[in-house]
Amino acid sequence: MQWLAKVCVERPVFALMLIAAVVVAGAASYPQLGIDRFPNIDLPMVRVATNYPGAAAAEVESEVTQVLEDAVATVAGLDELRSLTNDGVSMLILTFRLEQDINVAAQDVRDAVNSVLNRLPPGIDPPTVEKQDLDASPIMSIAVSGDREERELYVLADRYVKSVIESARGVGMVEIEGATDRAIQINIDADKLAAHRVSIMQVYDAIVAQNAEIPGGRVDAGDRELSLRTLGRLPDSRDFNDLVVTTVDDVPLRIADLGEAVDLTKERRSVARFDGQPAVVLTVQRQSGQNTVEVIDAVKARLGEAREMLPPGVTVEVLQDQSRYIRAALHEIQNHLIIGSVMASIIVLFFMRSWRSTIIAAVAIPTSIIGAFAVMKAMDFTLNNVTMLALVLMVGVVI
């Protein structure tokens, strides 16, 4: 770099224009930089999650976890393998070496899991393989509350809030917690089953067979084709009571003879309350690589539209918002950056006792920082805790 210093000394106008170009490029890039909490990094971890509804932890361990562990243990680059087993859930956490390509490793894990699918017990949900992604954590929580039943709140949140904010730019997924969707519950009396000598599987098969829509194929109507639909789903919950399970002595045995069908909701696994009132909570996840603050701002802009569509008495409030923490942390780091630059210039004046050296330091520090913004923009970096702290440390390096 001696030649550059020599050129800048011999040609001061060229040096001034070069510095001005760096400052202008950095100043133009700064407004375009994204704001985030952490940098976008790929962690060398892969998770394999499997749901086995109704199974005990010991059964899940022997029939699911051990089979999957044996399958993925031979994947190249594996550094650590851990497993967590609970009732109905099996979780494998694979940690790979840093030099291993995590995308290749994830595909190898999928291939290993697919090779043992035939050894898993029937009725199990297919295992899901996914990389450990920081973008998968919720960035925002929204509460929909009111003096109404949880079932009605779920419908309102799904129809008027979730459907609106899902279309916002950068939103990846919106989940509803604290309530469940509508479901028809079939309550069967075990004594009546035994009296009629009917098994519960016969009831299950009858419901599945008589409440289904099956493609009917196509019909050739001369110069065009018509698609056929078999509308076999029951429109009302009361119609389930009339389903025929079997025939006993030429007499049809219906659901009503064995129990009753009730229009309720799915099994609740969570409860939400807001200011003492029933509520449902919507958790928002961003798309991978999207800027957190921009996504949250886009969602907040859509919430006004959602509030107008909700009936009176139902409110929408933001519970958790990462953008507030990100902006506050960024503001504090910016203050530290400015104070550090000023203090560094004062220290130079105090020890060097030269106004010339002080002015050089006072000009070099902001010039270097502003010029770094152009490089950050070119490399697709964001303003986050890591990059801003690096800029603070750079003040000392410049001195």
CSV table of C-alpha atoms in Angstrom, one decimal:
chain,number,residue,atom,x,y,z
A,1,MET,CA,0.0,0.0,0.0
A,2,GLN,CA,3.0,2.3,0.0
A,3,TRP,CA,2.4,3.2,-3.7
A,4,LEU,CA,-1.1,4.5,-2.7
A,5,ALA,CA,0.3,6.6,0.1
A,6,LYS,CA,2.9,8.0,-2.3
A,7,VAL,CA,0.3,8.8,-5.0
A,8,CYS,CA,-2.0,10.5,-2.4
A,9,VAL,CA,0.9,12.7,-1.1
A,10,GLU,CA,2.0,13.7,-4.5
A,11,ARG,CA,-1.5,14.3,-5.8
A,12,PRO,CA,-3.6,15.8,-3.0
A,13,VAL,CA,-6.5,16.6,-5.3
A,14,PHE,CA,-6.7,12.9,-6.3
A,15,ALA,CA,-6.7,11.9,-2.7
A,16,LEU,CA,-9.4,14.3,-1.8
A,17,MET,CA,-11.6,13.1,-4.7
A,18,LEU,CA,-11.0,9.5,-3.7
A,19,ILE,CA,-12.1,10.1,-0.1
A,20,ALA,CA,-15.1,12.1,-1.4
A,21,ALA,CA,-16.1,9.2,-3.6
A,22,VAL,CA,-15.9,6.7,-0.7
A,23,VAL,CA,-17.9,9.0,1.5
A,24,VAL,CA,-20.6,9.6,-1.2
A,25,ALA,CA,-20.8,5.8,-1.9
A,26,GLY,CA,-21.2,5.1,1.8
A,27,ALA,CA,-23.7,7.8,2.4
A,28,ALA,CA,-25.8,6.6,-0.5
A,29,SER,CA,-25.6,2.9,0.7
A,30,TYR,CA,-26.6,3.6,4.3
A,31,PRO,CA,-30.3,4.2,3.8
A,32,GLN,CA,-30.5,1.0,1.7
A,33,LEU,CA,-29.0,-1.2,4.4
A,34,GLY,CA,-31.4,-3.6,6.2
A,35,ILE,CA,-31.8,-3.5,9.9
A,36,ASP,CA,-31.8,-6.8,11.8
A,37,ARG,CA,-31.0,-8.3,15.2
A,38,PHE,CA,-28.5,-10.9,14.0
A,39,PRO,CA,-26.6,-11.5,10.8
A,40,ASN,CA,-28.0,-14.1,8.3
A,41,ILE,CA,-25.9,-17.2,9.0
A,42,ASP,CA,-26.3,-20.9,8.4
A,43,LEU,CA,-25.8,-22.9,11.6
A,44,PRO,CA,-24.3,-26.4,11.1
A,45,MET,CA,-27.3,-28.1,12.6
A,46,VAL,CA,-30.1,-30.3,11.2
A,47,ARG,CA,-33.2,-31.4,13.0
A,48,VAL,CA,-35.3,-34.5,12.4
A,49,ALA,CA,-38.8,-34.2,14.0
A,50,THR,CA,-41.3,-37.0,14.0
A,51,ASN,CA,-44.8,-37.1,15.5
A,52,TYR,CA,-46.2,-40.4,16.7
A,53,PRO,CA,-49.7,-39.5,18.0
A,54,GLY,CA,-50.8,-41.4,21.1
A,55,ALA,CA,-47.6,-43.3,21.7
A,56,ALA,CA,-45.8,-43.3,25.0
A,57,ALA,CA,-42.2,-42.0,25.3
A,58,ALA,CA,-40.8,-45.6,25.7
A,59,GLU,CA,-42.6,-46.7,22.6
A,60,VAL,CA,-41.4,-43.7,20.6
A,61,GLU,CA,-37.8,-44.3,21.8
A,62,SER,CA,-37.7,-48.0,20.7
A,63,GLU,CA,-39.7,-47.8,17.5
A,64,VAL,CA,-38.8,-44.3,16.1
A,65,THR,CA,-35.8,-42.7,17.7
A,66,GLN,CA,-33.5,-45.7,17.7
A,67,VAL,CA,-34.3,-46.5,14.1
A,68,LEU,CA,-33.6,-42.9,12.9
A,69,GLU,CA,-30.5,-42.7,15.0
A,70,ASP,CA,-29.0,-45.8,13.3
A,71,ALA,CA,-29.9,-44.4,9.9
A,72,VAL,CA,-28.4,-40.9,10.2
A,73,ALA,CA,-25.3,-42.0,12.3
A,74,THR,CA,-23.3,-42.7,9.1
A,75,VAL,CA,-23.9,-39.3,7.4
A,76,ALA,CA,-20.6,-37.7,6.4
A,77,GLY,CA,-19.3,-34.8,8.5
A,78,LEU,CA,-21.5,-35.5,11.5
A,79,ASP,CA,-19.9,-34.2,14.7
A,80,GLU,CA,-22.6,-34.8,17.3
A,81,LEU,CA,-25.9,-36.6,17.5
A,82,ARG,CA,-28.5,-35.9,20.2
A,83,SER,CA,-32.0,-37.1,20.6
A,84,LEU,CA,-35.0,-36.0,22.6
A,85,THR,CA,-38.0,-38.3,23.1
A,86,ASN,CA,-41.3,-37.4,24.7
A,87,ASP,CA,-44.8,-38.7,24.5
A,88,GLY,CA,-45.7,-38.8,20.8
A,89,VAL,CA,-42.7,-36.8,19.7
A,90,SER,CA,-39.2,-37.7,18.6
A,91,MET,CA,-36.5,-35.1,17.9
A,92,LEU,CA,-33.0,-35.7,16.6
A,93,ILE,CA,-30.5,-32.8,16.6
A,94,LEU,CA,-27.4,-33.3,14.4
A,95,THR,CA,-24.4,-31.0,14.6
A,96,PHE,CA,-21.9,-31.0,11.7
A,97,ARG,CA,-18.4,-29.8,11.4
A,98,LEU,CA,-18.0,-26.2,10.3
A,99,GLU,CA,-16.3,-27.2,7.0
A,100,GLN,CA,-19.2,-29.3,6.0
A,101,ASP,CA,-21.7,-27.8,3.5
A,102,ILE,CA,-24.9,-27.7,5.5
A,103,ASN,CA,-27.1,-27.9,2.4
A,104,VAL,CA,-25.4,-31.1,1.3
A,105,ALA,CA,-25.6,-32.5,4.9
A,106,ALA,CA,-29.3,-31.8,5.1
A,107,GLN,CA,-29.9,-33.7,1.8
A,108,ASP,CA,-27.8,-36.6,3.1
A,109,VAL,CA,-29.9,-36.7,6.2
A,110,ARG,CA,-33.1,-36.7,4.2
A,111,ASP,CA,-31.8,-39.6,2.1
A,112,ALA,CA,-30.9,-41.6,5.2
A,113,VAL,CA,-34.3,-41.0,6.8
A,114,ASN,CA,-36.1,-42.0,3.6
A,115,SER,CA,-34.3,-45.3,3.5
A,116,VAL,CA,-35.9,-46.4,6.8
A,117,LEU,CA,-39.4,-45.1,6.3
A,118,ASN,CA,-40.6,-48.7,5.8
A,119,ARG,CA,-39.3,-49.7,9.2
A,120,LEU,CA,-41.3,-47.0,11.1
A,121,PRO,CA,-44.6,-48.1,12.6
A,122,PRO,CA,-47.8,-47.5,10.7
A,123,GLY,CA,-49.9,-44.4,11.5
A,124,ILE,CA,-46.8,-42.3,12.2
A,125,ASP,CA,-46.5,-38.8,10.6
A,126,PRO,CA,-43.6,-38.6,8.1
A,127,PRO,CA,-40.4,-37.3,9.6
A,128,THR,CA,-39.5,-33.7,8.7
A,129,VAL,CA,-35.9,-32.8,8.1
A,130,GLU,CA,-34.9,-29.1,8.3
A,131,LYS,CA,-31.9,-27.0,8.9
A,132,GLN,CA,-31.5,-24.9,12.1
A,133,ASP,CA,-32.6,-21.5,10.9
A,134,LEU,CA,-32.6,-18.3,12.9
A,135,ASP,CA,-35.3,-17.0,10.6
A,136,ALA,CA,-37.7,-19.6,11.8
A,137,SER,CA,-38.2,-18.0,15.2
A,138,PRO,CA,-41.3,-15.7,15.5
A,139,ILE,CA,-40.6,-12.0,15.0
A,140,MET,CA,-44.0,-10.8,16.1
A,141,SER,CA,-47.0,-11.9,18.2
A,142,ILE,CA,-50.5,-10.5,17.8
A,143,ALA,CA,-53.5,-11.0,20.2
A,144,VAL,CA,-57.1,-11.0,19.0
A,145,SER,CA,-59.3,-10.8,22.1
A,146,GLY,CA,-62.9,-10.0,23.0
A,147,ASP,CA,-65.8,-11.2,25.1
A,148,ARG,CA,-66.6,-14.1,22.7
A,149,GLU,CA,-66.1,-17.9,22.6
A,150,GLU,CA,-62.6,-19.1,21.7
A,151,ARG,CA,-64.1,-20.9,18.6
A,152,GLU,CA,-65.6,-17.6,17.3
A,153,LEU,CA,-62.3,-15.8,18.0
A,154,TYR,CA,-60.4,-18.4,16.1
A,155,VAL,CA,-62.7,-18.0,13.0
A,156,LEU,CA,-62.4,-14.2,13.2
A,157,ALA,CA,-58.6,-14.3,13.6
A,158,ASP,CA,-58.2,-16.8,10.8
A,159,ARG,CA,-60.6,-15.0,8.3
A,160,TYR,CA,-59.9,-11.3,9.0
A,161,VAL,CA,-56.4,-11.1,10.5
A,162,LYS,CA,-54.4,-14.0,9.4
A,163,SER,CA,-55.5,-13.9,5.8
A,164,VAL,CA,-54.7,-10.1,5.7
A,165,ILE,CA,-51.2,-10.1,7.2
A,166,GLU,CA,-50.1,-13.3,5.4
A,167,SER,CA,-50.1,-11.3,2.1
A,168,ALA,CA,-47.7,-8.7,3.6
A,169,ARG,CA,-44.3,-8.6,2.0
A,170,GLY,CA,-41.8,-10.9,3.6
A,171,VAL,CA,-44.2,-12.8,5.8
A,172,GLY,CA,-43.4,-16.5,5.7
A,173,MET,CA,-46.0,-18.1,8.0
A,174,VAL,CA,-48.7,-17.1,10.5
A,175,GLU,CA,-49.8,-19.6,13.1
A,176,ILE,CA,-52.8,-19.3,15.5
A,177,GLU,CA,-52.4,-20.4,19.1
A,178,GLY,CA,-54.7,-20.4,22.1
A,179,ALA,CA,-57.7,-21.9,20.2
A,180,THR,CA,-58.4,-24.6,17.7
A,181,ASP,CA,-60.4,-25.0,14.5
A,182,ARG,CA,-63.9,-26.4,14.2
A,183,ALA,CA,-64.3,-30.2,14.3
A,184,ILE,CA,-67.1,-32.8,14.5
A,185,GLN,CA,-66.6,-34.9,17.6
A,186,ILE,CA,-68.2,-38.4,17.5
A,187,ASN,CA,-68.8,-39.7,21.0
A,188,ILE,CA,-69.4,-43.5,21.0
A,189,ASP,CA,-70.7,-45.4,24.0
A,190,ALA,CA,-68.5,-48.5,24.6
A,191,ASP,CA,-71.4,-50.5,26.2
A,192,LYS,CA,-73.6,-49.9,23.1
A,193,LEU,CA,-70.7,-51.1,20.9
A,194,ALA,CA,-70.4,-54.3,22.9
A,195,ALA,CA,-74.2,-54.8,22.9
A,196,HIS,CA,-74.3,-54.6,19.1
A,197,ARG,CA,-71.0,-56.5,18.6
A,198,VAL,CA,-69.5,-53.7,16.6
A,199,SER,CA,-65.9,-52.6,16.8
A,200,ILE,CA,-64.7,-49.0,16.9
A,201,MET,CA,-62.8,-49.5,13.6
A,202,GLN,CA,-66.1,-50.3,11.9
A,203,VAL,CA,-67.4,-46.9,13.0
A,204,TYR,CA,-64.2,-45.2,11.8
A,205,ASP,CA,-64.3,-46.9,8.4
A,206,ALA,CA,-68.0,-46.0,8.0
A,207,ILE,CA,-67.3,-42.3,8.7
A,208,VAL,CA,-64.3,-42.2,6.3
A,209,ALA,CA,-66.2,-44.0,3.5
A,210,GLN,CA,-69.4,-41.9,3.8
A,211,ASN,CA,-67.9,-38.5,4.3
A,212,ALA,CA,-65.5,-38.1,1.4
A,213,GLU,CA,-65.2,-36.4,-1.9
A,214,ILE,CA,-63.6,-38.6,-4.6
A,215,PRO,CA,-62.7,-37.4,-8.1
A,216,GLY,CA,-65.2,-38.7,-10.6
A,217,GLY,CA,-63.1,-38.4,-13.7
A,218,ARG,CA,-64.1,-36.8,-17.0
A,219,VAL,CA,-67.0,-37.1,-19.4
A,220,ASP,CA,-66.6,-36.6,-23.1
A,221,ALA,CA,-69.4,-34.2,-24.2
A,222,GLY,CA,-68.7,-33.9,-27.9
A,223,ASP,CA,-66.4,-30.9,-28.4
A,224,ARG,CA,-65.6,-30.5,-24.7
A,225,GLU,CA,-64.9,-32.4,-21.6
A,226,LEU,CA,-66.7,-32.2,-18.3
A,227,SER,CA,-65.2,-32.9,-14.9
A,228,LEU,CA,-67.3,-34.9,-12.4
A,229,ARG,CA,-67.3,-34.4,-8.7
A,230,THR,CA,-68.7,-36.7,-6.1
A,231,LEU,CA,-70.1,-34.4,-3.4
A,232,GLY,CA,-70.0,-36.9,-0.5
A,233,ARG,CA,-69.1,-34.6,2.5
A,234,LEU,CA,-71.9,-34.1,5.0
A,235,PRO,CA,-73.0,-30.4,5.1
A,236,ASP,CA,-74.3,-30.4,8.7
A,237,SER,CA,-73.0,-32.0,11.9
A,238,ARG,CA,-76.4,-33.5,12.6
A,239,ASP,CA,-76.1,-35.6,9.5
A,240,PHE,CA,-73.4,-37.7,11.0
A,241,ASN,CA,-75.9,-39.2,13.4
A,242,ASP,CA,-77.7,-40.8,10.3
A,243,LEU,CA,-74.5,-42.5,9.0
A,244,VAL,CA,-75.0,-46.3,8.7
A,245,VAL,CA,-72.2,-48.2,10.4
A,246,THR,CA,-73.4,-51.7,9.6
A,247,THR,CA,-76.6,-53.8,9.2
A,248,VAL,CA,-77.8,-56.1,12.0
A,249,ASP,CA,-80.6,-58.5,11.1
A,250,ASP,CA,-81.5,-56.4,8.1
A,251,VAL,CA,-81.8,-53.3,10.3
A,252,PRO,CA,-79.3,-50.4,9.7
A,253,LEU,CA,-77.2,-49.5,12.7
A,254,ARG,CA,-76.5,-45.8,12.7
A,255,ILE,CA,-74.2,-43.5,14.6
A,256,ALA,CA,-77.2,-42.3,16.7
A,257,ASP,CA,-77.7,-45.8,17.9
A,258,LEU,CA,-74.1,-46.0,19.3
A,259,GLY,CA,-73.6,-42.4,20.5
A,260,GLU,CA,-73.9,-38.9,19.1
A,261,ALA,CA,-72.1,-36.4,16.9
A,262,VAL,CA,-71.3,-33.0,18.4
A,263,ASP,CA,-70.2,-29.8,16.6
A,264,LEU,CA,-67.2,-28.8,18.7
A,265,THR,CA,-63.5,-27.9,18.1
A,266,LYS,CA,-60.3,-29.9,17.8
A,267,GLU,CA,-58.5,-30.9,21.0
A,268,ARG,CA,-57.1,-27.8,22.7
A,269,ARG,CA,-53.4,-27.8,23.5
A,270,SER,CA,-53.0,-24.2,24.6
A,271,VAL,CA,-54.9,-21.4,26.2
A,272,ALA,CA,-54.6,-17.6,25.7
A,273,ARG,CA,-55.9,-14.7,27.7
A,274,PHE,CA,-55.5,-10.9,27.2
A,275,ASP,CA,-56.5,-8.6,30.0
A,276,GLY,CA,-58.7,-11.4,31.5
A,277,GLN,CA,-60.6,-11.9,28.3
A,278,PRO,CA,-60.5,-15.0,25.9
A,279,ALA,CA,-58.0,-14.5,23.2
A,280,VAL,CA,-56.1,-16.1,20.4
A,281,VAL,CA,-52.4,-15.3,19.6
A,282,LEU,CA,-51.0,-15.1,16.1
A,283,THR,CA,-47.3,-15.7,15.7
A,284,VAL,CA,-45.6,-14.3,12.6
A,285,GLN,CA,-42.5,-15.8,11.0
A,286,ARG,CA,-40.6,-14.0,8.2
A,287,GLN,CA,-39.3,-15.5,5.0
A,288,SER,CA,-35.7,-16.6,5.0
A,289,GLY,CA,-33.4,-13.7,4.2
A,290,GLN,CA,-36.0,-11.0,4.7
A,291,ASN,CA,-35.4,-8.0,6.8
A,292,THR,CA,-37.1,-8.2,10.2
A,293,VAL,CA,-37.9,-4.5,10.7
A,294,GLU,CA,-39.3,-4.2,7.2
A,295,VAL,CA,-41.5,-7.3,7.6
A,296,ILE,CA,-42.9,-6.0,10.9
A,297,ASP,CA,-43.6,-2.6,9.5
A,298,ALA,CA,-45.5,-4.2,6.6
A,299,VAL,CA,-47.5,-6.3,9.0
A,300,LYS,CA,-48.4,-3.3,11.2
A,301,ALA,CA,-49.6,-1.5,8.1
A,302,ARG,CA,-52.0,-4.3,7.4
A,303,LEU,CA,-53.3,-4.5,10.9
A,304,GLY,CA,-55.3,-1.3,10.4
A,305,GLU,CA,-57.2,-3.0,7.6
A,306,ALA,CA,-57.8,-6.0,9.7
A,307,ARG,CA,-59.2,-3.9,12.6
A,308,GLU,CA,-61.8,-2.3,10.3
A,309,MET,CA,-63.2,-5.8,9.3
A,310,LEU,CA,-63.5,-7.1,12.8
A,311,PRO,CA,-66.9,-6.8,14.6
A,312,PRO,CA,-67.3,-4.3,17.6
A,313,GLY,CA,-65.8,-5.6,20.8
A,314,VAL,CA,-63.0,-7.6,19.2
A,315,THR,CA,-59.6,-5.9,19.5
A,316,VAL,CA,-56.2,-6.6,17.9
A,317,GLU,CA,-53.1,-5.7,19.9
A,318,VAL,CA,-49.3,-6.3,19.2
A,319,LEU,CA,-47.9,-8.4,22.1
A,320,GLN,CA,-44.3,-8.9,21.1
A,321,ASP,CA,-42.4,-6.9,18.5
A,322,GLN,CA,-38.7,-7.5,17.7
A,323,SER,CA,-38.3,-4.3,15.8
A,324,ARG,CA,-38.6,-2.2,19.0
A,325,TYR,CA,-35.6,-4.1,20.5
A,326,ILE,CA,-33.7,-3.9,17.3
A,327,ARG,CA,-34.2,-0.2,16.9
A,328,ALA,CA,-33.3,0.5,20.6
A,329,ALA,CA,-30.2,-1.6,20.4
A,330,LEU,CA,-29.1,0.0,17.1
A,331,HIS,CA,-29.7,3.5,18.6
A,332,GLU,CA,-27.5,2.7,21.6
A,333,ILE,CA,-24.7,1.3,19.4
A,334,GLN,CA,-24.9,4.4,17.2
A,335,ASN,CA,-24.5,6.5,20.3
A,336,HIS,CA,-21.5,4.5,21.4
A,337,LEU,CA,-20.0,4.8,18.0
A,338,ILE,CA,-20.3,8.6,18.0
A,339,ILE,CA,-19.1,8.9,21.6
A,340,GLY,CA,-16.2,6.6,20.9
A,341,SER,CA,-15.1,8.6,17.9
A,342,VAL,CA,-15.3,11.9,19.8
A,343,MET,CA,-13.4,10.4,22.8
A,344,ALA,CA,-10.7,8.9,20.5
A,345,SER,CA,-10.1,12.3,18.9
A,346,ILE,CA,-9.9,13.9,22.4
A,347,ILE,CA,-7.4,11.2,23.5
A,348,VAL,CA,-5.3,12.0,20.4
A,349,LEU,CA,-5.3,15.7,21.3
A,350,PHE,CA,-4.5,15.0,24.9
A,351,PHE,CA,-1.5,12.8,24.2
A,352,MET,CA,-0.2,14.1,20.9
A,353,ARG,CA,-0.8,17.8,21.8
A,354,SER,CA,-1.2,18.4,18.1
A,355,TRP,CA,-4.3,19.9,16.5
A,356,ARG,CA,-3.1,18.6,13.1
A,357,SER,CA,-3.1,15.0,14.4
A,358,THR,CA,-6.4,15.5,16.1
A,359,ILE,CA,-8.0,16.8,12.9
A,360,ILE,CA,-6.6,13.9,10.9
A,361,ALA,CA,-8.1,11.4,13.4
A,362,ALA,CA,-11.4,13.3,13.5
A,363,VAL,CA,-11.7,13.1,9.7
A,364,ALA,CA,-10.3,9.6,9.3
A,365,ILE,CA,-12.8,7.9,11.7
A,366,PRO,CA,-16.1,9.0,10.2
A,367,THR,CA,-14.7,8.7,6.7
A,368,SER,CA,-13.7,5.0,7.3
A,369,ILE,CA,-17.1,4.2,9.0
A,370,ILE,CA,-19.1,5.8,6.2
A,371,GLY,CA,-17.1,4.1,3.5
A,372,ALA,CA,-17.7,0.8,5.2
A,373,PHE,CA,-21.4,1.1,4.5
A,374,ALA,CA,-20.8,0.9,0.8
A,375,VAL,CA,-18.8,-2.4,1.3
A,376,MET,CA,-21.6,-3.7,3.6
A,377,LYS,CA,-24.2,-3.0,0.9
A,378,ALA,CA,-22.1,-4.7,-1.8
A,379,MET,CA,-21.7,-7.8,0.4
A,380,ASP,CA,-25.4,-7.8,1.3
A,381,PHE,CA,-24.7,-7.2,5.0
A,382,THR,CA,-27.3,-5.7,7.4
A,383,LEU,CA,-27.0,-3.3,10.3
A,384,ASN,CA,-27.2,-5.7,13.3
A,385,ASN,CA,-25.5,-6.2,16.7
A,386,VAL,CA,-22.5,-7.9,15.2
A,387,THR,CA,-21.7,-5.5,12.4
A,388,MET,CA,-22.4,-2.4,14.5
A,389,LEU,CA,-20.1,-3.7,17.3
A,390,ALA,CA,-17.5,-4.4,14.6
A,391,LEU,CA,-17.7,-0.7,13.5
A,392,VAL,CA,-17.2,0.4,17.1
A,393,LEU,CA,-14.1,-1.7,17.4
A,394,MET,CA,-12.9,-0.3,14.1
A,395,VAL,CA,-12.6,3.1,15.7
A,396,GLY,CA,-9.7,1.9,17.8
A,397,VAL,CA,-8.1,0.1,14.7
A,398,VAL,CA,-8.2,3.4,12.7
A,399,ILE,CA,-6.4,5.2,15.6
